[in-house]
Every structure is written in structure tokens, then in C-alpha cells.
């Protein structure tokens, strides 16, 4: 591998990390800079309580029917339309907490991760943003692995290797199958009227693997966003990369090294939290 390729990969890795850092902070941080953001936070904290309350615009009640309380109106608005869907949604949190135990996720995060933008439930939030973050995490860790691997040959194109190994459909076919994503994911496939919603071949042609792959990316995005790079790195090397040693995935020359790293981190069921780390539940707004 020549120097120009190394420099290009190094630059892309820096860009990925910079993007991950940007996504980990609130928009105000990137907009005004560290110093101004801190000054604004201090000024806001020093405001008297009545001024802080006055700075928030009152909630509009125009859409609420006359004579109906906000509480009862909210209950009606969130009343489940489909009992089967409601039962599935109620299992989102349990699935996420079981998948990477002892990592814990709030119901809000779990629902967002497992809801595709094609479903009507996406009006309450979907997984596109977390999927975007997860793709960057996958790319960063794989590029770092390839660049540091003694098995990388001078003729290897690591960009092509990364593109093929982390293809969304490949993630959806192998990782999602291993994690059981298809049993909990909600999405709305575009299937002709003469096909059944339970027809696997019809679902595949409608983009099942792509949708499942995006959900795998969203799960990684949620892990990184809530637990940081150390935990996400362990997930990548113990729960993701070992399942990509398949046809069309990571080239065979890296397989032994992948297994060695996985075993060094405790195996495919190895611990994800260090001694100083504890499970935490956060909402997307925290």
C-alpha cells in the first residue's frame, strides 16, 4: 500500500472521528464554539427562576378540543391504534436490554432504534439519525483495524474492503439474523397486493436486508451515543466483526486476527463494560 493511500485512509479516519464528536455534542456546541457555549450555559444558570420560566414559550392549546384537558387529550392522541403493534412496541426495551446485557436503554431510545422511517410509528421518531452515526462508527473501527493489521498487503484496497465488508445488505443478512432484529423491527415493505406480508422472498425483494442492516447500524449508533467509544469498540470486535467472516465479507487473510482479537476481549459473549463502567439509561433528549 503506497503512501498516498495511507494518507487518504488516515485523513478519512480523522474525518469520521470528527463527525462522531460533532454528533455527540448538542447543536449549540458546534454553532457557537466551546467558550461561547459555556458562557451561555453559565448565564442561563444565573438567571432567576421566574426569568428562566418566562423565556420558554407557552405551549399552544389551539389543537386541543374545547373543554378537554391536556392530560385526557394526550391520552387520546397516544392511544394505540393496533393492539398487535402496541404489544410489539412494548417489547422494544426488553429486546435492547437483552441483546447487549448489561447495557440498558430507555424505552424512547429502543423505540427509535427499532422503528424504520417507512412505518407510521416513525411519526414518533425513527432510526435514520442513529443509523447514520452507526455507519460512521463501523467505518472508523474497521479502517483502524485494517490499517494496523500485519495481514494487510500493499496491493489491498482498504476502501473497497471496508465498503464490501460493511455493506448494509450484508449487515442485514448476517448480523441482523444473528441478533434477531427481524422479529422486533417495525417497517412497512412495499409489496404488491398479490404477495403476502409473510412471504420471505417478497420481503427480501422489498429491501428486507437493507432495512435490517440500517437497524444494525442504528443499534451501534445508540451504543456509541450512550456508552461511548470504548464500549462500542468492544461491541464491534466481539458482536459484529466475527460475524462478517463470510462470503462477500472480510477477506480470509484477516479471519484469524479477528478471532484472536475477539478472544482477547472475552469472546463473542465477552463483557462489554469495564470495571469502572456501569450501565446507564439515557433518553435522546438528555
PDB file of C-alpha atoms in Angstrom, residues 7-276:
ATOM      1  CA  UNK A   7      -2.566   9.337   3.995  1.00  0.00           C
ATOM      2  CA  UNK A   8      -6.015   9.146   2.407  1.00  0.00           C
ATOM      3  CA  UNK A   9      -7.194   6.498   4.881  1.00  0.00           C
ATOM      4  CA  UNK A  10      -5.696   8.400   7.807  1.00  0.00           C
ATOM      5  CA  UNK A  11      -7.485  11.563   6.713  1.00  0.00           C
ATOM      6  CA  UNK A  12     -10.822   9.763   6.329  1.00  0.00           C
ATOM      7  CA  UNK A  13     -10.432   8.228   9.775  1.00  0.00           C
ATOM      8  CA  UNK A  14      -9.887  11.701  11.238  1.00  0.00           C
ATOM      9  CA  UNK A  15     -12.972  12.962   9.429  1.00  0.00           C
ATOM     10  CA  UNK A  16     -15.047  10.075  10.798  1.00  0.00           C
ATOM     11  CA  UNK A  17     -13.874  10.747  14.356  1.00  0.00           C
ATOM     12  CA  UNK A  18     -14.555  14.466  13.974  1.00  0.00           C
ATOM     13  CA  UNK A  19     -18.075  13.663  12.777  1.00  0.00           C
ATOM     14  CA  UNK A  20     -18.634  11.332  15.732  1.00  0.00           C
ATOM     15  CA  UNK A  21     -17.511  14.034  18.160  1.00  0.00           C
ATOM     16  CA  UNK A  22     -19.814  16.544  16.477  1.00  0.00           C
ATOM     17  CA  UNK A  23     -22.765  14.176  16.757  1.00  0.00           C
ATOM     18  CA  UNK A  24     -22.019  13.557  20.435  1.00  0.00           C
ATOM     19  CA  UNK A  25     -22.497  17.225  21.398  1.00  0.00           C
ATOM     20  CA  UNK A  26     -25.572  19.439  21.208  1.00  0.00           C
ATOM     21  CA  UNK A  27     -26.002  21.633  18.107  1.00  0.00           C
ATOM     22  CA  UNK A  28     -25.266  24.767  20.134  1.00  0.00           C
ATOM     23  CA  UNK A  29     -21.777  23.478  20.846  1.00  0.00           C
ATOM     24  CA  UNK A  30     -20.832  23.284  17.179  1.00  0.00           C
ATOM     25  CA  UNK A  31     -22.591  26.540  16.330  1.00  0.00           C
ATOM     26  CA  UNK A  32     -21.013  28.942  18.816  1.00  0.00           C
ATOM     27  CA  UNK A  33     -17.885  27.162  19.980  1.00  0.00           C
ATOM     28  CA  UNK A  34     -16.739  25.845  23.331  1.00  0.00           C
ATOM     29  CA  UNK A  35     -16.181  29.168  25.083  1.00  0.00           C
ATOM     30  CA  UNK A  36     -19.430  30.812  23.992  1.00  0.00           C
ATOM     31  CA  UNK A  37     -21.405  27.669  24.708  1.00  0.00           C
ATOM     32  CA  UNK A  38     -20.027  27.602  28.247  1.00  0.00           C
ATOM     33  CA  UNK A  39     -20.751  31.296  28.736  1.00  0.00           C
ATOM     34  CA  UNK A  40     -24.334  30.862  27.582  1.00  0.00           C
ATOM     35  CA  UNK A  41     -24.819  27.933  29.952  1.00  0.00           C
ATOM     36  CA  UNK A  42     -23.467  29.954  32.899  1.00  0.00           C
ATOM     37  CA  UNK A  43     -25.657  32.963  32.096  1.00  0.00           C
ATOM     38  CA  UNK A  44     -28.720  30.760  31.812  1.00  0.00           C
ATOM     39  CA  UNK A  45     -27.975  29.116  35.160  1.00  0.00           C
ATOM     40  CA  UNK A  46     -27.535  32.520  36.830  1.00  0.00           C
ATOM     41  CA  UNK A  47     -30.948  33.718  35.642  1.00  0.00           C
ATOM     42  CA  UNK A  48     -33.654  33.928  38.323  1.00  0.00           C
ATOM     43  CA  UNK A  49     -36.175  31.076  38.113  1.00  0.00           C
ATOM     44  CA  UNK A  50     -39.031  33.361  37.002  1.00  0.00           C
ATOM     45  CA  UNK A  51     -36.936  34.727  34.105  1.00  0.00           C
ATOM     46  CA  UNK A  52     -35.958  31.240  33.003  1.00  0.00           C
ATOM     47  CA  UNK A  53     -39.588  30.178  33.027  1.00  0.00           C
ATOM     48  CA  UNK A  54     -40.589  33.267  31.062  1.00  0.00           C
ATOM     49  CA  UNK A  55     -38.016  32.511  28.365  1.00  0.00           C
ATOM     50  CA  UNK A  56     -39.901  29.372  27.367  1.00  0.00           C
ATOM     51  CA  UNK A  57     -42.855  29.965  25.089  1.00  0.00           C
ATOM     52  CA  UNK A  58     -46.143  28.596  26.443  1.00  0.00           C
ATOM     53  CA  UNK A  59     -47.489  25.510  24.791  1.00  0.00           C
ATOM     54  CA  UNK A  60     -50.208  26.109  22.255  1.00  0.00           C
ATOM     55  CA  UNK A  61     -53.665  24.756  23.061  1.00  0.00           C
ATOM     56  CA  UNK A  62     -55.247  25.577  19.721  1.00  0.00           C
ATOM     57  CA  UNK A  63     -55.324  21.958  18.551  1.00  0.00           C
ATOM     58  CA  UNK A  64     -56.989  20.729  21.745  1.00  0.00           C
ATOM     59  CA  UNK A  65     -60.763  20.321  21.570  1.00  0.00           C
ATOM     60  CA  UNK A  66     -62.717  22.797  23.699  1.00  0.00           C
ATOM     61  CA  UNK A  67     -63.488  21.598  27.201  1.00  0.00           C
ATOM     62  CA  UNK A  68     -60.939  18.785  27.067  1.00  0.00           C
ATOM     63  CA  UNK A  69     -57.998  18.737  29.453  1.00  0.00           C
ATOM     64  CA  UNK A  70     -54.435  18.443  28.179  1.00  0.00           C
ATOM     65  CA  UNK A  71     -53.980  15.143  30.025  1.00  0.00           C
ATOM     66  CA  UNK A  72     -57.028  13.481  28.504  1.00  0.00           C
ATOM     67  CA  UNK A  73     -56.193  14.891  25.079  1.00  0.00           C
ATOM     68  CA  UNK A  74     -52.675  13.442  25.313  1.00  0.00           C
ATOM     69  CA  UNK A  75     -54.057  10.060  26.294  1.00  0.00           C
ATOM     70  CA  UNK A  76     -56.383  10.063  23.302  1.00  0.00           C
ATOM     71  CA  UNK A  77     -53.610  11.143  20.930  1.00  0.00           C
ATOM     72  CA  UNK A  78     -51.303   8.323  22.077  1.00  0.00           C
ATOM     73  CA  UNK A  79     -53.981   5.677  22.314  1.00  0.00           C
ATOM     74  CA  UNK A  80     -52.792   2.589  20.401  1.00  0.00           C
ATOM     75  CA  UNK A  81     -54.499   2.030  17.084  1.00  0.00           C
ATOM     76  CA  UNK A  82     -53.291  -1.539  16.705  1.00  0.00           C
ATOM     77  CA  UNK A  83     -53.103  -3.885  19.733  1.00  0.00           C
ATOM     78  CA  UNK A  84     -50.569  -6.120  17.965  1.00  0.00           C
ATOM     79  CA  UNK A  85     -48.338  -3.146  17.214  1.00  0.00           C
ATOM     80  CA  UNK A  86     -48.651  -1.926  20.791  1.00  0.00           C
ATOM     81  CA  UNK A  87     -47.594  -5.351  22.056  1.00  0.00           C
ATOM     82  CA  UNK A  88     -44.588  -5.300  19.747  1.00  0.00           C
ATOM     83  CA  UNK A  89     -43.588  -1.799  20.810  1.00  0.00           C
ATOM     84  CA  UNK A  90     -43.793  -2.783  24.465  1.00  0.00           C
ATOM     85  CA  UNK A  91     -41.090  -5.379  23.805  1.00  0.00           C
ATOM     86  CA  UNK A  92     -38.569  -2.954  22.282  1.00  0.00           C
ATOM     87  CA  UNK A  93     -36.881  -2.053  25.555  1.00  0.00           C
ATOM     88  CA  UNK A  94     -36.667  -5.679  26.684  1.00  0.00           C
ATOM     89  CA  UNK A  95     -35.057  -6.686  23.391  1.00  0.00           C
ATOM     90  CA  UNK A  96     -32.425  -3.937  23.519  1.00  0.00           C
ATOM     91  CA  UNK A  97     -31.567  -4.623  27.144  1.00  0.00           C
ATOM     92  CA  UNK A  98     -31.280  -8.351  26.493  1.00  0.00           C
ATOM     93  CA  UNK A  99     -29.215  -8.002  23.320  1.00  0.00           C
ATOM     94  CA  UNK A 100     -26.176  -6.425  24.957  1.00  0.00           C
ATOM     95  CA  UNK A 101     -26.768  -7.120  28.636  1.00  0.00           C
ATOM     96  CA  UNK A 102     -25.893  -5.427  30.971  1.00  0.00           C
ATOM     97  CA  UNK A 103     -26.228  -2.345  28.742  1.00  0.00           C
ATOM     98  CA  UNK A 104     -29.528  -0.586  29.401  1.00  0.00           C
ATOM     99  CA  UNK A 105     -31.585   1.594  27.060  1.00  0.00           C
ATOM    100  CA  UNK A 106     -34.629   3.735  27.705  1.00  0.00           C
ATOM    101  CA  UNK A 107     -37.979   2.923  26.039  1.00  0.00           C
ATOM    102  CA  UNK A 108     -37.637   6.062  23.909  1.00  0.00           C
ATOM    103  CA  UNK A 109     -34.230   5.053  22.550  1.00  0.00           C
ATOM    104  CA  UNK A 110     -35.321   1.450  21.998  1.00  0.00           C
ATOM    105  CA  UNK A 111     -38.394   2.522  20.039  1.00  0.00           C
ATOM    106  CA  UNK A 112     -36.401   4.911  17.879  1.00  0.00           C
ATOM    107  CA  UNK A 113     -33.748   2.281  17.113  1.00  0.00           C
ATOM    108  CA  UNK A 114     -36.255  -0.375  16.081  1.00  0.00           C
ATOM    109  CA  UNK A 115     -38.582   1.857  14.049  1.00  0.00           C
ATOM    110  CA  UNK A 116     -37.879   2.314  10.351  1.00  0.00           C
ATOM    111  CA  UNK A 117     -38.864   5.524   8.604  1.00  0.00           C
ATOM    112  CA  UNK A 118     -41.316   3.680   6.354  1.00  0.00           C
ATOM    113  CA  UNK A 119     -43.634   2.764   9.242  1.00  0.00           C
ATOM    114  CA  UNK A 120     -46.413   5.004  10.547  1.00  0.00           C
ATOM    115  CA  UNK A 121     -44.846   4.776  14.008  1.00  0.00           C
ATOM    116  CA  UNK A 122     -41.961   6.831  12.590  1.00  0.00           C
ATOM    117  CA  UNK A 123     -44.027   9.951  13.294  1.00  0.00           C
ATOM    118  CA  UNK A 124     -42.872   9.496  16.884  1.00  0.00           C
ATOM    119  CA  UNK A 125     -39.236   9.045  15.827  1.00  0.00           C
ATOM    120  CA  UNK A 126     -37.255   6.640  13.647  1.00  0.00           C
ATOM    121  CA  UNK A 127     -33.730   5.272  13.379  1.00  0.00           C
ATOM    122  CA  UNK A 128     -32.264   7.289  10.476  1.00  0.00           C
ATOM    123  CA  UNK A 129     -30.032   9.546  12.598  1.00  0.00           C
ATOM    124  CA  UNK A 130     -28.712   6.719  14.772  1.00  0.00           C
ATOM    125  CA  UNK A 131     -28.139   4.632  11.651  1.00  0.00           C
ATOM    126  CA  UNK A 132     -26.033   7.444  10.197  1.00  0.00           C
ATOM    127  CA  UNK A 133     -23.951   7.553  13.360  1.00  0.00           C
ATOM    128  CA  UNK A 134     -23.603   3.764  13.432  1.00  0.00           C
ATOM    129  CA  UNK A 135     -22.268   3.690   9.867  1.00  0.00           C
ATOM    130  CA  UNK A 136     -19.535   6.143  10.847  1.00  0.00           C
ATOM    131  CA  UNK A 137     -18.637   4.070  13.908  1.00  0.00           C
ATOM    132  CA  UNK A 138     -18.417   0.868  11.851  1.00  0.00           C
ATOM    133  CA  UNK A 139     -16.274   2.539   9.186  1.00  0.00           C
ATOM    134  CA  UNK A 140     -13.922   4.111  11.710  1.00  0.00           C
ATOM    135  CA  UNK A 141     -13.259   0.921  13.657  1.00  0.00           C
ATOM    136  CA  UNK A 142     -12.832  -1.220  10.551  1.00  0.00           C
ATOM    137  CA  UNK A 143     -10.405   1.247   8.966  1.00  0.00           C
ATOM    138  CA  UNK A 144      -8.386   1.350  12.180  1.00  0.00           C
ATOM    139  CA  UNK A 145      -8.329  -2.442  12.282  1.00  0.00           C
ATOM    140  CA  UNK A 146      -7.216  -2.763   8.667  1.00  0.00           C
ATOM    141  CA  UNK A 147      -4.531  -0.089   8.911  1.00  0.00           C
ATOM    142  CA  UNK A 148      -2.961  -1.738  11.954  1.00  0.00           C
ATOM    143  CA  UNK A 149      -3.217  -5.301  10.637  1.00  0.00           C
ATOM    144  CA  UNK A 150       0.031  -7.091   9.718  1.00  0.00           C
ATOM    145  CA  UNK A 151      -2.002  -9.088   7.193  1.00  0.00           C
ATOM    146  CA  UNK A 152      -2.743  -6.047   5.053  1.00  0.00           C
ATOM    147  CA  UNK A 153      -0.907  -6.348   1.749  1.00  0.00           C
ATOM    148  CA  UNK A 154       0.437  -3.495  -0.346  1.00  0.00           C
ATOM    149  CA  UNK A 155      -1.986  -4.367  -3.133  1.00  0.00           C
ATOM    150  CA  UNK A 156      -5.063  -4.283  -0.891  1.00  0.00           C
ATOM    151  CA  UNK A 157      -7.593  -1.514  -1.346  1.00  0.00           C
ATOM    152  CA  UNK A 158      -8.857  -0.931   2.183  1.00  0.00           C
ATOM    153  CA  UNK A 159     -11.637   1.351   0.988  1.00  0.00           C
ATOM    154  CA  UNK A 160     -13.047  -1.434  -1.152  1.00  0.00           C
ATOM    155  CA  UNK A 161     -12.596  -3.942   1.678  1.00  0.00           C
ATOM    156  CA  UNK A 162     -14.465  -1.664   4.075  1.00  0.00           C
ATOM    157  CA  UNK A 163     -17.208  -0.966   1.541  1.00  0.00           C
ATOM    158  CA  UNK A 164     -17.826  -4.659   0.888  1.00  0.00           C
ATOM    159  CA  UNK A 165     -17.474  -5.838   4.485  1.00  0.00           C
ATOM    160  CA  UNK A 166     -19.846  -3.211   5.878  1.00  0.00           C
ATOM    161  CA  UNK A 167     -22.371  -3.249   3.061  1.00  0.00           C
ATOM    162  CA  UNK A 168     -25.800  -2.549   4.521  1.00  0.00           C
ATOM    163  CA  UNK A 169     -27.330  -5.659   2.951  1.00  0.00           C
ATOM    164  CA  UNK A 170     -24.541  -7.832   4.344  1.00  0.00           C
ATOM    165  CA  UNK A 171     -25.151  -6.458   7.827  1.00  0.00           C
ATOM    166  CA  UNK A 172     -28.855  -7.085   7.392  1.00  0.00           C
ATOM    167  CA  UNK A 173     -28.373 -10.643   6.216  1.00  0.00           C
ATOM    168  CA  UNK A 174     -25.827 -11.839   8.770  1.00  0.00           C
ATOM    169  CA  UNK A 175     -25.624  -9.521  11.792  1.00  0.00           C
ATOM    170  CA  UNK A 176     -29.365  -8.826  11.932  1.00  0.00           C
ATOM    171  CA  UNK A 177     -30.066 -12.549  11.634  1.00  0.00           C
ATOM    172  CA  UNK A 178     -27.670 -13.276  14.489  1.00  0.00           C
ATOM    173  CA  UNK A 179     -29.251 -10.570  16.656  1.00  0.00           C
ATOM    174  CA  UNK A 180     -32.853 -11.474  15.782  1.00  0.00           C
ATOM    175  CA  UNK A 181     -33.609  -7.978  14.504  1.00  0.00           C
ATOM    176  CA  UNK A 182     -36.314  -9.118  12.096  1.00  0.00           C
ATOM    177  CA  UNK A 183     -38.536 -10.358  14.926  1.00  0.00           C
ATOM    178  CA  UNK A 184     -38.818  -6.937  16.576  1.00  0.00           C
ATOM    179  CA  UNK A 185     -38.221  -4.369  13.833  1.00  0.00           C
ATOM    180  CA  UNK A 186     -41.247  -2.427  12.567  1.00  0.00           C
ATOM    181  CA  UNK A 187     -41.269  -1.252   8.944  1.00  0.00           C
ATOM    182  CA  UNK A 188     -43.677  -1.053   6.036  1.00  0.00           C
ATOM    183  CA  UNK A 189     -42.481  -3.003   2.989  1.00  0.00           C
ATOM    184  CA  UNK A 190     -43.722  -2.069  -0.461  1.00  0.00           C
ATOM    185  CA  UNK A 191     -45.265  -5.358  -1.571  1.00  0.00           C
ATOM    186  CA  UNK A 192     -47.747  -5.856  -4.371  1.00  0.00           C
ATOM    187  CA  UNK A 193     -51.264  -6.894  -3.418  1.00  0.00           C
ATOM    188  CA  UNK A 194     -50.763 -10.439  -4.708  1.00  0.00           C
ATOM    189  CA  UNK A 195     -47.912 -11.045  -2.239  1.00  0.00           C
ATOM    190  CA  UNK A 196     -48.215 -11.920   1.439  1.00  0.00           C
ATOM    191  CA  UNK A 197     -46.556  -9.808   4.131  1.00  0.00           C
ATOM    192  CA  UNK A 198     -45.173 -13.101   5.499  1.00  0.00           C
ATOM    193  CA  UNK A 199     -43.598 -14.097   2.177  1.00  0.00           C
ATOM    194  CA  UNK A 200     -39.856 -14.069   2.913  1.00  0.00           C
ATOM    195  CA  UNK A 201     -38.821 -13.830  -0.725  1.00  0.00           C
ATOM    196  CA  UNK A 202     -41.200 -10.926  -1.266  1.00  0.00           C
ATOM    197  CA  UNK A 203     -39.777  -9.172   1.787  1.00  0.00           C
ATOM    198  CA  UNK A 204     -36.236  -9.671   0.522  1.00  0.00           C
ATOM    199  CA  UNK A 205     -37.113  -8.177  -2.821  1.00  0.00           C
ATOM    200  CA  UNK A 206     -38.745  -5.259  -0.997  1.00  0.00           C
ATOM    201  CA  UNK A 207     -35.483  -4.454   0.795  1.00  0.00           C
ATOM    202  CA  UNK A 208     -35.613  -6.565   3.955  1.00  0.00           C
ATOM    203  CA  UNK A 209     -31.834  -6.910   4.269  1.00  0.00           C
ATOM    204  CA  UNK A 210     -31.272  -3.209   3.683  1.00  0.00           C
ATOM    205  CA  UNK A 211     -33.810  -2.211   6.329  1.00  0.00           C
ATOM    206  CA  UNK A 212     -32.401  -4.734   8.801  1.00  0.00           C
ATOM    207  CA  UNK A 213     -28.868  -3.540   8.054  1.00  0.00           C
ATOM    208  CA  UNK A 214     -29.852   0.047   8.785  1.00  0.00           C
ATOM    209  CA  UNK A 215     -31.276  -1.133  12.101  1.00  0.00           C
ATOM    210  CA  UNK A 216     -27.991  -2.860  12.947  1.00  0.00           C
ATOM    211  CA  UNK A 217     -26.245   0.438  12.246  1.00  0.00           C
ATOM    212  CA  UNK A 218     -28.764   2.255  14.443  1.00  0.00           C
ATOM    213  CA  UNK A 219     -28.122  -0.154  17.309  1.00  0.00           C
ATOM    214  CA  UNK A 220     -24.408   0.582  17.100  1.00  0.00           C
ATOM    215  CA  UNK A 221     -25.190   4.295  16.915  1.00  0.00           C
ATOM    216  CA  UNK A 222     -27.235   4.040  20.104  1.00  0.00           C
ATOM    217  CA  UNK A 223     -24.446   2.141  21.874  1.00  0.00           C
ATOM    218  CA  UNK A 224     -21.850   4.726  20.877  1.00  0.00           C
ATOM    219  CA  UNK A 225     -24.100   7.666  21.706  1.00  0.00           C
ATOM    220  CA  UNK A 226     -24.951   6.368  25.177  1.00  0.00           C
ATOM    221  CA  UNK A 227     -21.864   4.428  26.269  1.00  0.00           C
ATOM    222  CA  UNK A 228     -19.033   5.934  24.239  1.00  0.00           C
ATOM    223  CA  UNK A 229     -16.214   4.623  22.098  1.00  0.00           C
ATOM    224  CA  UNK A 230     -14.758   2.064  24.499  1.00  0.00           C
ATOM    225  CA  UNK A 231     -17.955   0.027  24.777  1.00  0.00           C
ATOM    226  CA  UNK A 232     -18.774   0.470  21.083  1.00  0.00           C
ATOM    227  CA  UNK A 233     -15.283  -0.793  20.227  1.00  0.00           C
ATOM    228  CA  UNK A 234     -15.874  -3.958  22.259  1.00  0.00           C
ATOM    229  CA  UNK A 235     -19.243  -4.484  20.603  1.00  0.00           C
ATOM    230  CA  UNK A 236     -17.638  -4.124  17.193  1.00  0.00           C
ATOM    231  CA  UNK A 237     -14.876  -6.668  17.817  1.00  0.00           C
ATOM    232  CA  UNK A 238     -16.951  -9.232  19.723  1.00  0.00           C
ATOM    233  CA  UNK A 239     -20.511  -8.936  18.359  1.00  0.00           C
ATOM    234  CA  UNK A 240     -20.041  -7.606  14.829  1.00  0.00           C
ATOM    235  CA  UNK A 241     -16.741  -8.357  13.109  1.00  0.00           C
ATOM    236  CA  UNK A 242     -16.678 -12.114  13.910  1.00  0.00           C
ATOM    237  CA  UNK A 243     -19.999 -12.477  12.076  1.00  0.00           C
ATOM    238  CA  UNK A 244     -18.615 -10.835   8.941  1.00  0.00           C
ATOM    239  CA  UNK A 245     -16.189 -13.681   8.220  1.00  0.00           C
ATOM    240  CA  UNK A 246     -18.489 -14.839   5.444  1.00  0.00           C
ATOM    241  CA  UNK A 247     -18.544 -14.910   1.677  1.00  0.00           C
ATOM    242  CA  UNK A 248     -18.555 -11.329   0.461  1.00  0.00           C
ATOM    243  CA  UNK A 249     -17.450 -10.056   3.870  1.00  0.00           C
ATOM    244  CA  UNK A 250     -13.991  -9.583   5.337  1.00  0.00           C
ATOM    245  CA  UNK A 251     -11.242 -11.273   3.256  1.00  0.00           C
ATOM    246  CA  UNK A 252      -9.952 -14.584   4.565  1.00  0.00           C
ATOM    247  CA  UNK A 253      -6.477 -13.230   5.309  1.00  0.00           C
ATOM    248  CA  UNK A 254      -7.912 -11.285   8.279  1.00  0.00           C
ATOM    249  CA  UNK A 255     -10.063 -14.047   9.765  1.00  0.00           C
ATOM    250  CA  UNK A 256      -7.533 -15.444  12.213  1.00  0.00           C
ATOM    251  CA  UNK A 257      -6.659 -11.991  13.504  1.00  0.00           C
ATOM    252  CA  UNK A 258     -10.348 -11.157  14.006  1.00  0.00           C
ATOM    253  CA  UNK A 259     -10.853 -14.310  16.061  1.00  0.00           C
ATOM    254  CA  UNK A 260      -7.715 -13.598  18.102  1.00  0.00           C
ATOM    255  CA  UNK A 261      -8.855 -10.079  18.998  1.00  0.00           C
ATOM    256  CA  UNK A 262     -12.324 -11.358  19.828  1.00  0.00           C
ATOM    257  CA  UNK A 263     -10.925 -13.985  22.195  1.00  0.00           C
ATOM    258  CA  UNK A 264      -8.630 -11.434  23.804  1.00  0.00           C
ATOM    259  CA  UNK A 265     -11.683  -9.303  24.595  1.00  0.00           C
ATOM    260  CA  UNK A 266     -13.515 -12.226  26.181  1.00  0.00           C
ATOM    261  CA  UNK A 267     -15.073 -13.960  23.183  1.00  0.00           C
ATOM    262  CA  UNK A 268     -18.380 -13.422  21.419  1.00  0.00           C
ATOM    263  CA  UNK A 269     -20.170 -13.191  24.750  1.00  0.00           C
ATOM    264  CA  UNK A 270     -17.404 -11.276  26.493  1.00  0.00           C
ATOM    265  CA  UNK A 271     -18.054  -8.397  28.919  1.00  0.00           C
ATOM    266  CA  UNK A 272     -18.842  -5.041  27.358  1.00  0.00           C
ATOM    267  CA  UNK A 273     -18.333  -2.855  30.414  1.00  0.00           C
ATOM    268  CA  UNK A 274     -15.045  -2.286  32.181  1.00  0.00           C
ATOM    269  CA  UNK A 275     -14.700  -2.363  35.950  1.00  0.00           C
ATOM    270  CA  UNK A 276     -15.146   1.406  36.209  1.00  0.00           C
TER     271      UNK A 276
END
